C-alpha atoms as a printed R data frame, in Angstrom:
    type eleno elety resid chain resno       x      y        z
1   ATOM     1    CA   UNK     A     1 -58.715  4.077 -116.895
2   ATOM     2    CA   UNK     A     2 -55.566  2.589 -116.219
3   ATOM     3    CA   UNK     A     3 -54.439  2.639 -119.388
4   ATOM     4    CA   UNK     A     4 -55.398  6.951 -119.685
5   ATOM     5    CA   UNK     A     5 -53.435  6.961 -116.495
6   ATOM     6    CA   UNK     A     6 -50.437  5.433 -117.869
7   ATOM     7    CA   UNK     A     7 -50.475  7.433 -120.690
8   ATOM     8    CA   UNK     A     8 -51.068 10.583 -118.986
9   ATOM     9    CA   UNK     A     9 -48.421 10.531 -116.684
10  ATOM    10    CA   UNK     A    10 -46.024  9.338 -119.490
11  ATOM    11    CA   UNK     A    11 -47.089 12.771 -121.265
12  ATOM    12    CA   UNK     A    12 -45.324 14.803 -118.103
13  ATOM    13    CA   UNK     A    13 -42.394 13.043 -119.565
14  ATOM    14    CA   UNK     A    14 -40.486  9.711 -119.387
15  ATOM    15    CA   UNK     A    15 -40.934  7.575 -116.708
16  ATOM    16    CA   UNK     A    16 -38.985  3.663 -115.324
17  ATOM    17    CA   UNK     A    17 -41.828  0.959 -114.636
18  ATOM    18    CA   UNK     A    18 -41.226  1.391 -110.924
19  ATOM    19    CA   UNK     A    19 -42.258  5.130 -110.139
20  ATOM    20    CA   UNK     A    20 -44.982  4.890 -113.212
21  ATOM    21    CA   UNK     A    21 -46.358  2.494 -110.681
22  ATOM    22    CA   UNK     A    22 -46.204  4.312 -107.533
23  ATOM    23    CA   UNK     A    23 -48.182  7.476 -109.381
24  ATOM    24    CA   UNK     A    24 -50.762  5.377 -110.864
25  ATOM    25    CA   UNK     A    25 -51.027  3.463 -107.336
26  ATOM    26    CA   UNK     A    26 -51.108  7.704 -105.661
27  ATOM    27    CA   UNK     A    27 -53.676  8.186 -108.555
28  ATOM    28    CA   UNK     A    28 -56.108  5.294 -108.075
29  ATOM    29    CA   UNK     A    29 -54.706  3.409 -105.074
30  ATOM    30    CA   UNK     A    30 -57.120  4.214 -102.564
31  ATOM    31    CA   UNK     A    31 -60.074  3.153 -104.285
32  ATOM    32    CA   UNK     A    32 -59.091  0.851 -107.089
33  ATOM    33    CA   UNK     A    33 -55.827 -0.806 -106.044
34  ATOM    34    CA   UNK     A    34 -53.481 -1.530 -108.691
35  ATOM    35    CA   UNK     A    35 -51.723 -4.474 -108.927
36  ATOM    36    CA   UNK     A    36 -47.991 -5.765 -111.147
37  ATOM    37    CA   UNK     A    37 -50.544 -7.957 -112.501
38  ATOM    38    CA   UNK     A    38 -52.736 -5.549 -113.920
39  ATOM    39    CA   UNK     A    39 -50.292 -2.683 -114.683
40  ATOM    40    CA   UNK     A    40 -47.735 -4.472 -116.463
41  ATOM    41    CA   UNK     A    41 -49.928 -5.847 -119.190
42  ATOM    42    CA   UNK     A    42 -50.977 -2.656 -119.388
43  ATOM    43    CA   UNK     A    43 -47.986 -1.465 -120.161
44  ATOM    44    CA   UNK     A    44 -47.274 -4.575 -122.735
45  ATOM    45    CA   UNK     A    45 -50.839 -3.524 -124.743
46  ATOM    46    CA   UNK     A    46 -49.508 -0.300 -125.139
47  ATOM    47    CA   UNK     A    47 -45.676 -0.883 -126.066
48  ATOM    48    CA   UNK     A    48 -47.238 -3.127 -128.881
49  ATOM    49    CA   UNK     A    49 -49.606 -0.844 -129.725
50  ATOM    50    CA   UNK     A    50 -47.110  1.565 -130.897
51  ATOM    51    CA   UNK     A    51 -48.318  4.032 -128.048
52  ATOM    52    CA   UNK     A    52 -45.307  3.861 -125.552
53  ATOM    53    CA   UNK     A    53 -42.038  3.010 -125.995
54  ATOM    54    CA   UNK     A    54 -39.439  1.046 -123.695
55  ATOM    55    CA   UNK     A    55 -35.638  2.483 -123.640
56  ATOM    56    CA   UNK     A    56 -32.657  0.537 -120.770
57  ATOM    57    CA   UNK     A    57 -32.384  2.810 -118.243
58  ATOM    58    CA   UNK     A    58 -28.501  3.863 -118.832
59  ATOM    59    CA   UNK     A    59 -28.377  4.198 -114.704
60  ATOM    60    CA   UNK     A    60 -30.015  1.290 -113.910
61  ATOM    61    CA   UNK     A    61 -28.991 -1.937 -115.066
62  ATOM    62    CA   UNK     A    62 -29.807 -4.176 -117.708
63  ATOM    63    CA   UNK     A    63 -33.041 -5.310 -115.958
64  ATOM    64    CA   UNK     A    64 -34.630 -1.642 -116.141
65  ATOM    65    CA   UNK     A    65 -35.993  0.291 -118.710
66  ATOM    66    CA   UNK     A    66 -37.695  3.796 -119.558
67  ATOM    67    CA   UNK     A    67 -41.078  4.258 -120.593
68  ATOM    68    CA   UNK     A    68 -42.003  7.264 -122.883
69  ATOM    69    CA   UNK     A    69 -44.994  8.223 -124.441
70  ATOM    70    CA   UNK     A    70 -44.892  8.403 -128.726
71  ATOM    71    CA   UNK     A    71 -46.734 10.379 -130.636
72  ATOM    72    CA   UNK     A    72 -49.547  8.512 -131.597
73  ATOM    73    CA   UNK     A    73 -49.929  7.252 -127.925
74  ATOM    74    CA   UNK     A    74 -50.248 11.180 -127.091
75  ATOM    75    CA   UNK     A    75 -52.678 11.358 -129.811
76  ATOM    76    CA   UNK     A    76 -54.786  8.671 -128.307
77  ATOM    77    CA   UNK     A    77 -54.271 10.191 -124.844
78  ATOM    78    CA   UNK     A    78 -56.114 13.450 -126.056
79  ATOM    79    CA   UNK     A    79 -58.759 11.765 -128.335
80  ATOM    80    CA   UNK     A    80 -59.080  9.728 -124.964
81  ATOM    81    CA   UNK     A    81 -60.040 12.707 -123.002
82  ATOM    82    CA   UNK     A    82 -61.633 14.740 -125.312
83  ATOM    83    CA   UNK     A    83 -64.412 12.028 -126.036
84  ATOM    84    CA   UNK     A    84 -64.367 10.490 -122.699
85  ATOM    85    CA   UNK     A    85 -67.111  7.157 -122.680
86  ATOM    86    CA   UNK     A    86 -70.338  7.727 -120.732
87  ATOM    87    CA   UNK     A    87 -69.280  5.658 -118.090
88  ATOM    88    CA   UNK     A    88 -66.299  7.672 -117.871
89  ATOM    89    CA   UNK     A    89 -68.302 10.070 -117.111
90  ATOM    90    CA   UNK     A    90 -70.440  9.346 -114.990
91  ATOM    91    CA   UNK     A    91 -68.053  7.333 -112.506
92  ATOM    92    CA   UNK     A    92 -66.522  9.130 -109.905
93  ATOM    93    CA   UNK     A    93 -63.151  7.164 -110.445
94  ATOM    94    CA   UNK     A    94 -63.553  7.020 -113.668
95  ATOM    95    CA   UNK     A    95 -63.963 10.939 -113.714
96  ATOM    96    CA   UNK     A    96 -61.184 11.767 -111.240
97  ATOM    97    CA   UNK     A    97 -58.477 10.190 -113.776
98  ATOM    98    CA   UNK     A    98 -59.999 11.810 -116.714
99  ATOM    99    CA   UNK     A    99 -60.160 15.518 -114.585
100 ATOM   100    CA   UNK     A   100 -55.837 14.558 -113.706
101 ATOM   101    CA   UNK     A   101 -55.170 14.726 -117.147
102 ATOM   102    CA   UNK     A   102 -57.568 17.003 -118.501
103 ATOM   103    CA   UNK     A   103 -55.328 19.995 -118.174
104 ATOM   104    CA   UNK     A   104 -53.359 18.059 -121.287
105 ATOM   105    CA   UNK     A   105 -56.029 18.757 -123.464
106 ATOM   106    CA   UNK     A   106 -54.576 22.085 -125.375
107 ATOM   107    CA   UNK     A   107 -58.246 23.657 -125.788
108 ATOM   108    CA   UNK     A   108 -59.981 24.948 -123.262
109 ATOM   109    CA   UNK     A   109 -63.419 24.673 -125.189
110 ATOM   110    CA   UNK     A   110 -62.569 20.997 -125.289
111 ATOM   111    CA   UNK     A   111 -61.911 20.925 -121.628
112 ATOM   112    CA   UNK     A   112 -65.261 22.932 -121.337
113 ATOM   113    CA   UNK     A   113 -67.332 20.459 -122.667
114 ATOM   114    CA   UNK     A   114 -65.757 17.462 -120.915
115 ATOM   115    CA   UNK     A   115 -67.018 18.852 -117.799
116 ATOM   116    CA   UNK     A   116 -70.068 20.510 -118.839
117 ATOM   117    CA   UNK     A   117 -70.897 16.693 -119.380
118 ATOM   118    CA   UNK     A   118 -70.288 15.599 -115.752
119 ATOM   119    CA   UNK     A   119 -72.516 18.701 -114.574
120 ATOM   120    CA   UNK     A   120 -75.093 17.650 -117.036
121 ATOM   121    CA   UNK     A   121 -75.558 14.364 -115.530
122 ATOM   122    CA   UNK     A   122 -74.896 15.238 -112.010
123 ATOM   123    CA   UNK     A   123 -78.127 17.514 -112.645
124 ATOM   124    CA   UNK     A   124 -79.992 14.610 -113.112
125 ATOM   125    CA   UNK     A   125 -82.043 13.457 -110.226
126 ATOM   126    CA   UNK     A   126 -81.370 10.355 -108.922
127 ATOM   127    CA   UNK     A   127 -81.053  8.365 -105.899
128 ATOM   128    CA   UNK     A   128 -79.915  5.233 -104.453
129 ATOM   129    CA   UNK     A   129 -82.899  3.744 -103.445
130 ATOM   130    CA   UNK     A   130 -86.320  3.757 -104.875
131 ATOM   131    CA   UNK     A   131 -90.173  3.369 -104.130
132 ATOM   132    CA   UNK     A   132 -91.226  2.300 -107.662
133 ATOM   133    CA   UNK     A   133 -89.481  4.500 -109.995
134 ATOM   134    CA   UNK     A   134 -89.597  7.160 -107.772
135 ATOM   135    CA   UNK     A   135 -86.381  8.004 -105.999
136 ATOM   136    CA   UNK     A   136 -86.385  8.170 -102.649
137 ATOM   137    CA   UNK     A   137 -85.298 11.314 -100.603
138 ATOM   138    CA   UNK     A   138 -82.572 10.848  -97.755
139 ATOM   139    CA   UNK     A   139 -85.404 12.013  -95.201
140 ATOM   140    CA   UNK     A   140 -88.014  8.561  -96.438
141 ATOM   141    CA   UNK     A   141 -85.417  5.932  -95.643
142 ATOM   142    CA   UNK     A   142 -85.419  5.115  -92.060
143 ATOM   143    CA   UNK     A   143 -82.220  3.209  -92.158
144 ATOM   144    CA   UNK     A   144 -79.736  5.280  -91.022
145 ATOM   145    CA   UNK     A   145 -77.003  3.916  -92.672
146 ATOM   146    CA   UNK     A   146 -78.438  4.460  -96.024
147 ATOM   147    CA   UNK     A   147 -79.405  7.901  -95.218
148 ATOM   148    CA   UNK     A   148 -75.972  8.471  -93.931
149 ATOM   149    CA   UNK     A   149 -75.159  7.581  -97.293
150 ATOM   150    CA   UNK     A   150 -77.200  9.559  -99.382
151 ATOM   151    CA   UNK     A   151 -76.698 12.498  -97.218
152 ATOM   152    CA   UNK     A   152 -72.913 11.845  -98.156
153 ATOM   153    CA   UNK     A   153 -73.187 11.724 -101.586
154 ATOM   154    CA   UNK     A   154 -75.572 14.768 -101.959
155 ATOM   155    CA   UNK     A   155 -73.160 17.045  -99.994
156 ATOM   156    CA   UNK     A   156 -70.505 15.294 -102.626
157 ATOM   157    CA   UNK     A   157 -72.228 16.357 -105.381
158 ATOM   158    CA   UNK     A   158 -73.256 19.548 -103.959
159 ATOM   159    CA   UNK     A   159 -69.868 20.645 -104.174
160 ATOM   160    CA   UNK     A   160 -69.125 19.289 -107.336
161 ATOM   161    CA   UNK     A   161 -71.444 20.914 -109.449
162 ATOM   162    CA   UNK     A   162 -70.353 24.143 -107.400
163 ATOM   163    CA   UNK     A   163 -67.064 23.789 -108.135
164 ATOM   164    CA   UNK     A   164 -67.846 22.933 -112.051
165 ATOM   165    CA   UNK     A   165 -70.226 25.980 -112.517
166 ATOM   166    CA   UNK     A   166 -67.650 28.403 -111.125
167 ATOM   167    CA   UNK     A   167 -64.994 26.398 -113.632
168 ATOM   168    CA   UNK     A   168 -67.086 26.865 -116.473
169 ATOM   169    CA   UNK     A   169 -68.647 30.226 -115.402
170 ATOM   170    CA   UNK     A   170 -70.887 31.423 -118.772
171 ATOM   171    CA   UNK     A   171 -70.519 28.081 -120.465
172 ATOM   172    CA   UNK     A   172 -72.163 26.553 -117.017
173 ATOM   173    CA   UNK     A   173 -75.662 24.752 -118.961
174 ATOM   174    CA   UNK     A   174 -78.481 26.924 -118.780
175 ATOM   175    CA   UNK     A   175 -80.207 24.740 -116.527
176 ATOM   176    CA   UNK     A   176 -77.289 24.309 -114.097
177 ATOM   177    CA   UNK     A   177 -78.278 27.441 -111.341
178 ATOM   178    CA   UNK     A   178 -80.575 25.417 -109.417
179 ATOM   179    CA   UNK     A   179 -80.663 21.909 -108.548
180 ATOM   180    CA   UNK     A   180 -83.448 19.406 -108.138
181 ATOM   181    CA   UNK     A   181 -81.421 17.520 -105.949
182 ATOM   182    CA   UNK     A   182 -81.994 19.004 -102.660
183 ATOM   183    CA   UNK     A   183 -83.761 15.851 -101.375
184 ATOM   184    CA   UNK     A   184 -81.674 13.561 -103.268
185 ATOM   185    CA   UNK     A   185 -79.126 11.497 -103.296
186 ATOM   186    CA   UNK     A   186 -76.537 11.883 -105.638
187 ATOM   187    CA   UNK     A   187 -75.408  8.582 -106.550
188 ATOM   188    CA   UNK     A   188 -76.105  7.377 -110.068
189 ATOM   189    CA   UNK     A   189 -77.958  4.862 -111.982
190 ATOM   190    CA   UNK     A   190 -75.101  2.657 -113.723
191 ATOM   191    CA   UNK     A   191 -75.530  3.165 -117.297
């Protein structure tokens, strides 16, 4: 995702290495840290890869440099989120960098089905904890620290597939106007 992230903010235009990283750090910061050891190789996979490219900076210095996105690295950008991977999917993180550049994507029907994926699998039941293969409901575990958290990510997901159905309005899946997940948690099985 850091990669999609990179490339997506290049695609609001050219960026130097320093503010690139303080966007992708506003982006994904709080929850996945990012670090000059993970971003700038990043950045070095994609310059070689044909999908950025690296200019001086004429204000700068010698030492600085401006990153802009080619063509083919906006073409990979928007294959990127128009076929997002499962787990792209179906990881909050993941999802939130795909849904901050989905916008990009020039068709709405692509958009459209992007998140008529996430609402398909947040309309799977599921839970965090399980008897068996049966998930649990928040109300059967007595530990109030897990309920806490499966009361957490219900009301999470709750609003979530609110806020997709009223995004996608008639092209909302047929299934999506009730939920089974009243009792549930909403976290997910990794994949």
């Amino acid at each position: 995702m850091l990669e999609l992230a990179i490339l997506g903010f290049l695609a609001e235009g050219p960026l130097p290495g320093h503010e690139l990283r303080s966007r992708v750090a506003r982006l994904t910061g709080f929850s996945r840290p990012v670090s000059d050891g993970s971003l700038y190789p990043a950045i070095n996979r994609l310059s070689k890869a044909g999908l950025l490219e690296r200019n001086p900076a004429p204000d700068a210095g010698s030492a600085r440099y401006v990153l802009s996105l080619t063509e083919v690295g906006r073409a990979q950008m928007l294959d990127r989120l128009r076929e997002p991977a499962d787990h792209e999917i179906t990881d909050f993180t993941r999802f939130l960098t795909i849904l901050a550049f989905l916008s990009r994507l020039p068709s709405v029907a692509d958009q459209h089905a992007v998140l008529r994926r996430r609402l398909e699998f947040l309309e799977q039941p599921a839970s965090f904890f399980y008897e068996g293969d049966r998930p649990l409901h928040a109300a059967e575990v007595e530990d109030p620290y897990r309920r806490g958290m499966m009361l957490t990510a219900r009301a999470t997901s709750r609003a979530e597939r609110a806020w997709l159905r009223d995004v996608l309005g008639d092209d909302a899946p047929s299934g999506a106007g009730g939920s089974t997940l009243e009792g549930h948690s909403t976290a997910r099985r990794p994949k």
